[in-house]
Tab-separated table of C-alpha atoms and ligand atoms in Angstrom:
chain	number	residue	atom	x	y	z
Q	1	MET	CA	-209.036	-42.667	-57.417
Q	2	ASN	CA	-205.856	-42.160	-59.331
Q	3	THR	CA	-205.319	-39.795	-62.135
Q	4	GLY	CA	-201.788	-40.961	-62.877
Q	5	MET	CA	-200.932	-37.284	-62.360
Q	6	ASN	CA	-198.427	-36.155	-59.844
Q	7	THR	CA	-197.538	-32.527	-59.960
Q	8	GLY	CA	-196.038	-32.800	-56.485
Q	9	MET	CA	-197.832	-29.639	-55.499
Q	10	SER	CA	-198.314	-29.184	-51.762
Q	11	THR	CA	-201.631	-28.108	-50.373
Q	12	ASP	CA	-200.085	-24.791	-49.330
Q	13	ARG	CA	-198.915	-24.189	-52.791
Q	14	VAL	CA	-202.379	-24.921	-54.251
Q	15	VAL	CA	-203.744	-22.302	-51.877
Q	16	ARG	CA	-201.092	-19.715	-52.820
Q	17	THR	CA	-201.482	-20.379	-56.580
Q	18	PHE	CA	-205.243	-20.046	-56.406
Q	19	ILE	CA	-205.301	-16.855	-54.271
Q	20	GLU	CA	-202.604	-15.117	-56.294
Q	21	TYR	CA	-204.267	-16.050	-59.596
Q	22	PHE	CA	-207.433	-14.313	-58.533
Q	23	GLU	CA	-205.655	-11.367	-56.819
Q	24	GLU	CA	-204.037	-10.720	-60.164
Q	25	ARG	CA	-207.497	-10.495	-61.600
Q	26	GLY	CA	-208.721	-7.871	-59.248
Q	27	HIS	CA	-209.970	-10.012	-56.304
Q	28	ARG	CA	-209.341	-9.069	-52.705
Q	29	ARG	CA	-208.567	-11.724	-50.219
Q	30	ILE	CA	-211.011	-11.835	-47.322
Q	31	THR	CA	-210.262	-13.700	-44.123
Q	32	GLY	CA	-212.172	-16.928	-43.732
Q	33	SER	CA	-214.665	-17.073	-40.814
Q	34	THR	CA	-214.857	-19.673	-38.103
Q	35	LEU	CA	-217.125	-22.726	-38.444
Q	36	LEU	CA	-219.758	-20.835	-36.406
Q	37	PRO	CA	-222.191	-18.786	-38.379
Q	38	PRO	CA	-223.272	-15.448	-36.921
Q	39	PRO	CA	-225.986	-15.489	-34.165
Q	40	GLY	CA	-229.492	-15.841	-35.555
Q	41	ASP	CA	-228.320	-17.819	-38.525
Q	42	PRO	CA	-230.439	-20.945	-38.982
Q	43	VAL	CA	-227.615	-23.442	-39.816
Q	44	LEU	CA	-225.377	-24.999	-37.148
Q	45	PHE	CA	-222.088	-24.723	-38.971
Q	46	THR	CA	-220.628	-22.965	-41.956
Q	47	THR	CA	-221.102	-25.375	-44.814
Q	48	SER	CA	-219.600	-23.478	-47.671
Q	49	GLY	CA	-217.451	-20.452	-48.455
Q	50	MET	CA	-220.522	-18.377	-49.561
Q	51	HIS	CA	-222.225	-18.825	-46.278
Q	52	PRO	CA	-220.682	-15.909	-44.334
Q	53	LEU	CA	-221.178	-13.797	-47.476
Q	54	THR	CA	-224.971	-14.189	-47.738
Q	55	PRO	CA	-225.775	-10.512	-46.912
Q	56	TYR	CA	-223.422	-9.341	-49.709
Q	57	LEU	CA	-224.861	-11.771	-52.222
Q	58	GLU	CA	-228.196	-10.227	-51.331
Q	59	GLY	CA	-226.981	-6.778	-52.234
Q	60	ARG	CA	-225.233	-5.209	-49.255
Q	61	PRO	CA	-221.993	-3.555	-50.540
Q	62	HIS	CA	-218.904	-5.451	-49.345
Q	63	PRO	CA	-216.211	-3.133	-47.887
Q	64	LEU	CA	-213.522	-4.790	-50.068
Q	65	GLY	CA	-215.436	-4.437	-53.344
Q	66	ARG	CA	-217.111	-6.712	-55.874
Q	67	ARG	CA	-214.373	-9.371	-56.417
Q	68	LEU	CA	-213.375	-11.559	-53.513
Q	69	VAL	CA	-211.326	-14.672	-52.912
Q	70	ASN	CA	-210.826	-16.678	-49.732
Q	71	LEU	CA	-210.098	-19.952	-47.972
Q	72	GLN	CA	-212.934	-21.008	-45.657
Q	73	ARG	CA	-213.116	-23.961	-43.329
Q	74	CYS	CA	-216.482	-25.808	-43.652
Q	75	LEU	CA	-218.221	-28.581	-41.829
Q	76	ARG	CA	-220.835	-30.835	-43.493
Q	77	THR	CA	-222.743	-33.236	-41.325
Q	78	THR	CA	-224.655	-34.479	-44.341
Q	79	ASP	CA	-221.360	-36.075	-45.401
Q	80	LEU	CA	-220.915	-37.900	-42.065
Q	81	GLU	CA	-222.202	-41.206	-43.390
Q	82	GLU	CA	-219.911	-40.884	-46.411
Q	83	VAL	CA	-216.722	-40.456	-44.462
Q	84	GLY	CA	-214.294	-43.303	-45.158
Q	85	ASP	CA	-214.742	-43.085	-48.933
Q	86	THR	CA	-211.960	-41.432	-50.898
Q	87	THR	CA	-213.400	-37.971	-51.385
Q	88	HIS	CA	-215.441	-36.804	-48.337
Q	89	LEU	CA	-214.245	-35.150	-45.110
Q	90	THR	CA	-216.410	-33.739	-42.331
Q	91	VAL	CA	-214.281	-30.617	-41.913
Q	92	PHE	CA	-212.630	-29.511	-45.083
Q	93	GLU	CA	-211.394	-26.261	-46.592
Q	94	MET	CA	-212.983	-24.564	-49.504
Q	95	LEU	CA	-211.244	-22.141	-51.830
Q	96	GLY	CA	-213.811	-19.626	-53.122
Q	97	THR	CA	-214.209	-16.736	-55.440
Q	98	TRP	CA	-217.087	-14.225	-55.738
Q	99	SER	CA	-218.318	-11.723	-58.207
Q	100	LEU	CA	-220.788	-9.552	-56.320
Q	101	GLY	CA	-222.818	-8.204	-59.208
Q	102	ASP	CA	-219.654	-7.793	-61.303
Q	103	TYR	CA	-218.489	-10.306	-63.979
Q	104	GLU	CA	-220.668	-13.171	-65.216
Q	105	GLY	CA	-220.518	-16.929	-65.317
Q	106	PRO	CA	-218.567	-17.362	-68.632
Q	107	GLN	CA	-215.708	-15.233	-67.295
Q	108	SER	CA	-215.581	-17.288	-64.131
Q	109	LEU	CA	-215.488	-20.591	-66.068
Q	110	ASP	CA	-212.767	-19.256	-68.400
Q	111	TRP	CA	-210.564	-18.369	-65.461
Q	112	GLY	CA	-211.350	-21.673	-63.770
Q	113	TYR	CA	-210.371	-23.651	-66.837
Q	114	ASP	CA	-207.062	-21.665	-67.301
Q	115	LEU	CA	-206.112	-21.956	-63.622
Q	116	LEU	CA	-206.722	-25.670	-63.533
Q	117	THR	CA	-204.816	-26.445	-66.731
Q	118	GLU	CA	-202.109	-23.787	-66.921
Q	119	GLY	CA	-201.755	-22.734	-63.322
Q	120	LEU	CA	-202.116	-26.131	-61.673
Q	121	GLY	CA	-200.979	-28.308	-64.560
Q	122	ILE	CA	-203.997	-30.515	-65.050
Q	123	ASP	CA	-204.209	-32.287	-68.408
Q	124	PRO	CA	-207.290	-30.689	-70.155
Q	125	GLY	CA	-208.185	-34.125	-71.558
Q	126	LEU	CA	-209.083	-35.241	-68.014
Q	127	LEU	CA	-211.828	-32.599	-67.554
Q	128	HIS	CA	-215.585	-32.919	-67.916
Q	129	ALA	CA	-218.217	-30.239	-67.180
Q	130	THR	CA	-221.846	-30.316	-66.253
Q	131	VAL	CA	-224.292	-27.496	-66.904
Q	132	HIS	CA	-227.890	-26.779	-65.941
Q	133	GLY	CA	-230.120	-28.019	-68.696
Q	134	GLY	CA	-233.158	-26.003	-67.654
Q	135	ASP	CA	-236.354	-26.949	-65.769
Q	136	GLU	CA	-239.898	-25.649	-65.435
Q	137	GLN	CA	-238.699	-22.445	-63.685
Q	138	VAL	CA	-235.392	-21.609	-65.359
Q	139	GLY	CA	-234.129	-21.924	-68.908
Q	140	PRO	CA	-231.014	-23.904	-69.961
Q	141	ASP	CA	-227.653	-22.301	-69.088
Q	142	THR	CA	-226.535	-21.771	-72.732
Q	143	ALA	CA	-223.837	-19.268	-71.812
Q	144	SER	CA	-221.888	-21.869	-69.758
Q	145	LEU	CA	-222.549	-24.555	-72.326
Q	146	ARG	CA	-220.966	-22.380	-74.994
Q	147	VAL	CA	-217.792	-21.793	-72.891
Q	148	TRP	CA	-217.212	-25.549	-72.556
Q	149	GLN	CA	-217.963	-26.225	-76.161
Q	150	ASP	CA	-215.539	-23.512	-77.265
Q	151	ARG	CA	-212.873	-25.048	-75.020
Q	152	GLY	CA	-213.489	-28.542	-76.324
Q	153	VAL	CA	-214.425	-29.828	-72.800
Q	154	PRO	CA	-217.174	-32.521	-72.822
Q	155	VAL	CA	-220.393	-31.338	-71.179
Q	156	GLU	CA	-223.371	-33.154	-69.557
Q	157	LEU	CA	-226.671	-31.319	-68.954
Q	158	THR	CA	-228.597	-32.046	-65.746
Q	159	GLU	CA	-231.413	-30.480	-63.697
Q	160	GLU	CA	-231.154	-30.979	-59.922
Q	161	ASP	CA	-227.408	-31.806	-59.945
Q	162	ASN	CA	-226.680	-28.340	-61.421
Q	163	TRP	CA	-228.718	-26.219	-59.024
Q	164	TRP	CA	-227.155	-24.921	-55.863
Q	165	SER	CA	-228.806	-23.581	-52.756
Q	166	ASN	CA	-227.753	-23.344	-49.140
Q	167	GLY	CA	-231.141	-24.506	-47.885
Q	168	PRO	CA	-234.864	-24.648	-48.830
Q	169	VAL	CA	-235.081	-20.818	-48.984
Q	170	GLY	CA	-232.575	-18.029	-49.721
Q	171	PRO	CA	-230.016	-17.314	-52.457
Q	172	CYS	CA	-229.619	-19.967	-55.104
Q	173	GLY	CA	-229.047	-20.547	-58.834
Q	174	PRO	CA	-227.868	-22.771	-61.624
Q	175	ASP	CA	-224.300	-23.988	-61.545
Q	176	SER	CA	-221.631	-25.486	-63.743
Q	177	GLU	CA	-219.429	-28.112	-62.126
Q	178	ILE	CA	-215.941	-29.163	-63.212
Q	179	PHE	CA	-214.963	-32.781	-62.824
Q	180	LEU	CA	-211.645	-34.554	-63.015
Q	181	TRP	CA	-211.205	-38.100	-64.336
Q	182	THR	CA	-209.648	-40.378	-61.736
Q	183	GLY	CA	-209.851	-43.786	-63.444
Q	184	ASP	CA	-207.007	-46.014	-64.576
Q	185	THR	CA	-208.403	-46.135	-68.126
Q	186	PRO	CA	-208.717	-43.178	-70.496
Q	187	PRO	CA	-211.746	-40.980	-69.575
Q	188	ARG	CA	-215.141	-42.425	-70.482
Q	189	SER	CA	-218.843	-41.940	-69.764
Q	190	THR	CA	-220.143	-38.876	-67.887
Q	191	PRO	CA	-220.094	-37.505	-64.328
Q	192	THR	CA	-223.640	-38.704	-63.463
Q	193	ARG	CA	-222.970	-42.191	-64.800
Q	194	ASP	CA	-219.427	-42.896	-63.576
Q	195	ASP	CA	-218.228	-41.872	-60.206
Q	196	ARG	CA	-214.590	-41.932	-61.315
Q	197	TRP	CA	-215.434	-38.433	-62.435
Q	198	VAL	CA	-214.778	-36.442	-59.225
Q	199	GLU	CA	-216.214	-32.985	-58.768
Q	200	VAL	CA	-213.501	-30.431	-58.014
Q	201	TRP	CA	-214.993	-26.989	-58.601
Q	202	ASN	CA	-218.505	-25.555	-58.584
Q	203	HIS	CA	-219.363	-22.294	-60.306
Q	204	VAL	CA	-222.804	-21.027	-59.182
Q	205	THR	CA	-224.567	-18.159	-60.938
Q	206	MET	CA	-226.361	-17.016	-57.827
Q	207	ARG	CA	-229.069	-14.789	-59.107
Q	208	TYR	CA	-232.282	-15.959	-57.428
Q	209	ARG	CA	-233.792	-16.107	-54.023
Q	210	ARG	CA	-236.187	-18.960	-53.264
Q	211	LEU	CA	-239.202	-17.940	-51.144
Q	212	ASP	CA	-241.158	-20.045	-48.679
Q	213	ASP	CA	-243.767	-20.973	-51.287
Q	214	GLY	CA	-241.017	-22.398	-53.562
Q	215	SER	CA	-241.121	-19.584	-56.104
Q	216	LEU	CA	-237.992	-17.817	-57.330
Q	217	VAL	CA	-237.459	-14.084	-57.361
Q	218	PRO	CA	-234.372	-12.326	-58.792
Q	219	LEU	CA	-231.733	-11.104	-56.357
Q	220	PRO	CA	-230.929	-7.442	-56.575
Q	221	GLN	CA	-227.687	-8.362	-58.410
Q	222	ARG	CA	-226.317	-11.291	-60.422
Q	223	ASN	CA	-223.541	-12.903	-58.470
Q	224	ILE	CA	-220.973	-15.659	-59.118
Q	225	ASP	CA	-220.027	-17.940	-56.252
Q	226	THR	CA	-217.456	-20.604	-56.768
Q	227	GLY	CA	-216.149	-23.254	-54.423
Q	228	LEU	CA	-213.327	-25.723	-54.804
Q	229	GLY	CA	-212.630	-28.457	-52.191
Q	230	LEU	CA	-209.032	-28.020	-51.247
Q	231	GLU	CA	-208.069	-31.442	-49.905
Q	232	ARG	CA	-209.812	-33.204	-52.772
Q	233	LEU	CA	-207.952	-31.263	-55.433
Q	234	ALA	CA	-204.637	-31.415	-53.563
Q	235	SER	CA	-204.774	-35.184	-53.281
Q	236	LEU	CA	-205.446	-35.521	-57.004
Q	237	LEU	CA	-202.576	-33.166	-57.808
Q	238	GLN	CA	-200.321	-35.189	-55.494
Q	239	GLY	CA	-201.292	-38.432	-57.372
Q	240	ARG	CA	-202.856	-39.823	-54.171
Q	241	SER	CA	-205.703	-42.266	-54.188
Q	242	SER	CA	-207.812	-40.597	-51.382
Q	243	VAL	CA	-208.155	-37.304	-49.512
Q	244	PHE	CA	-206.666	-39.037	-46.515
Q	245	GLU	CA	-203.399	-39.422	-48.370
Q	246	CYS	CA	-202.790	-35.793	-49.194
Q	247	ASP	CA	-200.011	-34.007	-47.250
Q	248	VAL	CA	-202.343	-32.441	-44.616
Q	249	PHE	CA	-202.911	-35.996	-43.227
Q	250	ASP	CA	-199.185	-36.892	-43.166
Q	251	PRO	CA	-198.820	-36.721	-39.381
Q	252	TRP	CA	-202.023	-38.650	-38.821
Q	253	ARG	CA	-200.830	-41.477	-41.122
Q	254	ARG	CA	-197.409	-41.533	-39.480
Q	255	LEU	CA	-198.642	-41.617	-35.840
Q	256	VAL	CA	-202.091	-43.205	-35.524
Q	257	PRO	CA	-201.709	-46.696	-37.106
Q	258	ALA	CA	-198.714	-47.381	-34.785
Q	259	LEU	CA	-200.850	-46.350	-31.775
Q	260	TRP	CA	-204.115	-47.992	-32.769
Q	261	PRO	CA	-203.752	-50.741	-35.385
Q	262	LEU	CA	-207.050	-50.567	-37.293
Q	263	ASP	CA	-208.320	-51.416	-40.747
Q	264	GLU	CA	-208.120	-48.688	-43.414
Q	265	LEU	CA	-211.745	-47.643	-43.200
Q	266	SER	CA	-211.614	-47.313	-39.419
Q	267	LEU	CA	-208.404	-45.324	-39.630
Q	268	ARG	CA	-210.008	-42.856	-42.007
Q	269	LEU	CA	-212.945	-42.396	-39.700
Q	270	VAL	CA	-210.574	-41.822	-36.760
Q	271	TYR	CA	-208.477	-39.275	-38.714
Q	272	ASP	CA	-211.546	-37.451	-40.035
Q	273	HIS	CA	-213.558	-37.337	-36.849
Q	274	LEU	CA	-210.763	-36.535	-34.435
Q	275	ARG	CA	-209.408	-33.833	-36.690
Q	276	SER	CA	-212.952	-32.364	-37.073
Q	277	ALA	CA	-213.544	-32.579	-33.289
Q	278	VAL	CA	-210.300	-30.674	-32.633
Q	279	VAL	CA	-211.267	-27.903	-35.108
Q	280	VAL	CA	-214.803	-27.614	-33.704
Q	281	ILE	CA	-213.417	-27.387	-30.155
Q	282	GLY	CA	-210.847	-24.836	-31.477
Q	283	ASP	CA	-213.767	-22.733	-32.659
Q	284	GLY	CA	-215.261	-22.682	-29.132
Q	285	VAL	CA	-217.810	-25.577	-29.089
Q	286	THR	CA	-218.150	-27.917	-26.161
Q	287	PRO	CA	-219.919	-31.302	-26.190
Q	288	ALA	CA	-223.659	-31.064	-25.428
Q	289	ALA	CA	-226.975	-32.900	-25.866
Q	290	THR	CA	-228.178	-30.619	-28.610
Q	291	GLY	CA	-227.020	-28.440	-31.531
Q	292	ARG	CA	-223.388	-27.935	-32.366
Q	293	GLY	CA	-222.263	-29.613	-29.134
Q	294	TYR	CA	-224.215	-32.732	-30.101
Q	295	VAL	CA	-222.424	-32.883	-33.475
Q	296	LEU	CA	-219.147	-32.706	-31.601
Q	297	ARG	CA	-220.331	-35.360	-29.155
Q	298	ARG	CA	-221.293	-37.694	-32.027
Q	299	LEU	CA	-217.864	-37.246	-33.687
Q	300	VAL	CA	-216.007	-38.197	-30.500
Q	301	ARG	CA	-218.337	-41.082	-29.667
Q	302	ARG	CA	-218.011	-42.523	-33.122
Q	303	VAL	CA	-214.234	-42.507	-32.763
Q	304	LEU	CA	-214.434	-44.168	-29.377
Q	305	THR	CA	-216.861	-46.784	-30.618
Q	306	VAL	CA	-214.372	-47.733	-33.349
Q	307	LEU	CA	-211.394	-47.738	-31.002
Q	308	TRP	CA	-213.162	-49.820	-28.339
Q	309	ARG	CA	-214.445	-52.437	-30.758
Q	310	ASP	CA	-211.271	-54.522	-30.426
Q	311	ASP	CA	-209.735	-52.964	-27.339
Q	312	PRO	CA	-211.796	-51.106	-24.674
Q	313	SER	CA	-208.637	-50.060	-22.861
Q	314	ARG	CA	-207.736	-47.572	-25.678
Q	315	SER	CA	-207.929	-43.950	-24.672
Q	316	LEU	CA	-207.693	-40.466	-26.273
Q	317	HIS	CA	-205.202	-39.821	-23.460
Q	318	ASP	CA	-202.638	-41.453	-25.813
Q	319	LEU	CA	-203.390	-39.089	-28.743
Q	320	PRO	CA	-200.032	-37.483	-29.602
Q	321	ASP	CA	-199.810	-33.747	-28.895
Q	322	GLU	CA	-198.307	-33.276	-32.363
Q	323	LEU	CA	-201.704	-34.087	-33.926
Q	324	LEU	CA	-203.509	-31.476	-31.820
Q	325	THR	CA	-200.885	-28.819	-32.507
Q	326	HIS	CA	-200.716	-29.628	-36.222
Q	327	THR	CA	-204.535	-29.306	-36.577
Q	328	LEU	CA	-204.913	-26.080	-34.582
Q	329	ASP	CA	-201.974	-24.581	-36.508
Q	330	HIS	CA	-203.318	-25.733	-39.877
Q	331	PHE	CA	-206.648	-24.084	-39.189
Q	332	ARG	CA	-204.959	-21.016	-37.723
Q	333	GLN	CA	-206.627	-21.435	-34.310
Q	334	ASN	CA	-204.918	-20.233	-31.117
Q	335	GLY	CA	-206.467	-22.735	-28.689
Q	336	GLU	CA	-204.248	-24.496	-26.171
Q	337	THR	CA	-203.749	-28.225	-26.825
Q	338	ALA	CA	-204.195	-28.930	-23.082
Q	339	GLY	CA	-207.698	-27.457	-23.152
Q	340	VAL	CA	-208.702	-29.456	-26.177
Q	341	ARG	CA	-207.342	-32.665	-24.707
Q	342	ARG	CA	-209.206	-32.039	-21.470
Q	343	LEU	CA	-212.545	-31.693	-23.305
Q	344	LEU	CA	-211.894	-34.854	-25.317
Q	345	LEU	CA	-211.057	-36.831	-22.166
Q	346	ASP	CA	-214.075	-35.507	-20.252
Q	347	GLU	CA	-216.238	-36.672	-23.157
Q	348	GLU	CA	-214.470	-40.062	-23.123
Q	349	ARG	CA	-215.140	-40.486	-19.411
Q	350	ARG	CA	-218.784	-39.524	-19.835
Q	351	PHE	CA	-219.250	-41.955	-22.672
Q	352	ARG	CA	-217.557	-44.804	-20.864
Q	353	GLY	CA	-219.861	-44.250	-17.856
Q	354	LEU	CA	-222.899	-44.121	-20.037
Q	355	LEU	CA	-222.044	-47.368	-21.776
Q	356	GLU	CA	-221.555	-49.133	-18.438
Q	357	ARG	CA	-224.810	-47.866	-17.099
Q	358	GLY	CA	-226.516	-48.787	-20.431
Q	359	ARG	CA	-225.274	-52.380	-20.276
Q	360	GLN	CA	-226.460	-52.829	-16.715
Q	361	VAL	CA	-229.924	-51.365	-17.421
Q	362	LEU	CA	-230.435	-53.266	-20.618
Q	363	ALA	CA	-229.519	-56.562	-18.846
Q	364	ARG	CA	-232.773	-56.251	-16.924
Q	365	PRO	CA	-235.381	-58.818	-18.037
Q	366	ARG	CA	-237.827	-56.017	-18.926
Q	367	PHE	CA	-235.601	-55.038	-21.829
Q	368	HIS	CA	-234.893	-58.459	-23.269
Q	369	GLY	CA	-237.730	-58.476	-25.821
Q	370	PRO	CA	-238.521	-55.873	-28.500
Q	371	LEU	CA	-238.482	-52.309	-27.123
Q	372	THR	CA	-241.514	-50.115	-27.276
Q	373	GLY	CA	-241.627	-46.338	-27.686
Q	374	GLU	CA	-242.307	-46.141	-23.972
Q	375	ASP	CA	-239.149	-48.149	-23.191
Q	376	PHE	CA	-237.040	-45.832	-25.325
Q	377	ARG	CA	-238.533	-42.833	-23.577
Q	378	TYR	CA	-237.877	-44.290	-20.155
Q	379	LEU	CA	-234.272	-45.222	-21.086
Q	380	HIS	CA	-233.683	-41.746	-22.371
Q	381	ASP	CA	-235.435	-39.715	-19.679
Q	382	THR	CA	-234.478	-41.741	-16.641
Q	383	HIS	CA	-231.066	-43.125	-17.630
Q	384	GLY	CA	-229.842	-40.611	-20.230
Q	385	LEU	CA	-229.475	-43.367	-22.856
Q	386	PRO	CA	-230.228	-42.047	-26.372
Q	387	ARG	CA	-232.056	-44.337	-28.783
Q	388	ASP	CA	-229.052	-44.888	-31.117
Q	389	LEU	CA	-226.876	-45.850	-28.156
Q	390	VAL	CA	-229.515	-48.316	-26.931
Q	391	MET	CA	-229.689	-49.856	-30.400
Q	392	SER	CA	-225.945	-50.297	-30.687
Q	393	LEU	CA	-225.670	-51.758	-27.231
Q	394	ARG	CA	-228.390	-54.357	-28.058
Q	395	GLU	CA	-226.547	-55.280	-31.255
Q	396	ARG	CA	-223.482	-56.530	-29.339
X	401	LIG	N1	-221.660	-22.557	-52.821
X	401	LIG	C1	-221.109	-23.508	-53.793
X	401	LIG	C2	-220.672	-24.792	-53.140
X	401	LIG	O1	-220.605	-24.829	-51.921
X	401	LIG	C3	-219.971	-22.880	-54.529
X	401	LIG	O2	-219.178	-22.199	-53.623
X	401	LIG	O3	-220.404	-25.736	-53.808
């Protein structure tokens, strides 16, 4: 991706510009939460800025009022397979704004357009919008459509792509997404047909709750929930071709390739997963066989698998302290780097041991042919070898 744009704006300045813009319009800044949702919440990690605000979207009065703005760290495991492309990170930060039963969607889009073009200096000719075109349950979002038409921004109408929900049930609603052209040619085509249109900001009119039977009921109030992926927008504003090249990854790009010479895709995976692992540990998670701890375990093991592919002597022991400190500081976490490193190294030791045991067990004649369900169960229950690990050991 390359917009040919370079406003030279640092990530910190994007955050300040965004927050101040909305504070000037009556929004109060709330402190972002950790990656861990409150007890009893069905999701493992906070996946979007709205997530900690669910009770307020459902009608509980927020102590700071009806207009809010924040910066929230998020983790999306659904994006794990996409890591390494130019726009997805496992842990990322989302700038968000909320109208809790206050102003409506057109106001939010107007502000969004002005902030992107005037506040952040984006050429309006590089923007494209998408809008909910209606389905069997909800009519077309004509109010948003009109805003974009009045502004002269091209619009595409879709169904599923312009519907936002946090899960199969709960608050949800139609959205209007703003895309930025990142191709080398003048803009062409539309966001659903050309992935050089990169989504930067989603404005959801959150006014329904989906029930277990799939039906929609109105929420007690009509809310607006917007979310903007910080690293993605910052890298575009900095004229960089991927999220891994924006300023927050500077120390990673300076230190890791010299330590572990890897191809670009592997480097991206190492930056993304190690940084995510540090943040997750910083929020109090430890590696485990289930739940959040298992996500952490997978992140660390994927890094080690990549590192050991060409050189099994590589170790997280060599990870520079600066990267741990930089990450904990960036996410405003007070953990000690020594504690984070200890957890990473414990996990490395455990994984090394498991791989050795796995190789020995799989060398037995019984496991030379195709494996049955019974074999997988035995390998797991008796030797602690999960199915995906067995599969990858047999591929070598
Ligand atoms: N909840 C929406 C999203 O995550 C907007 O914040 O995209």
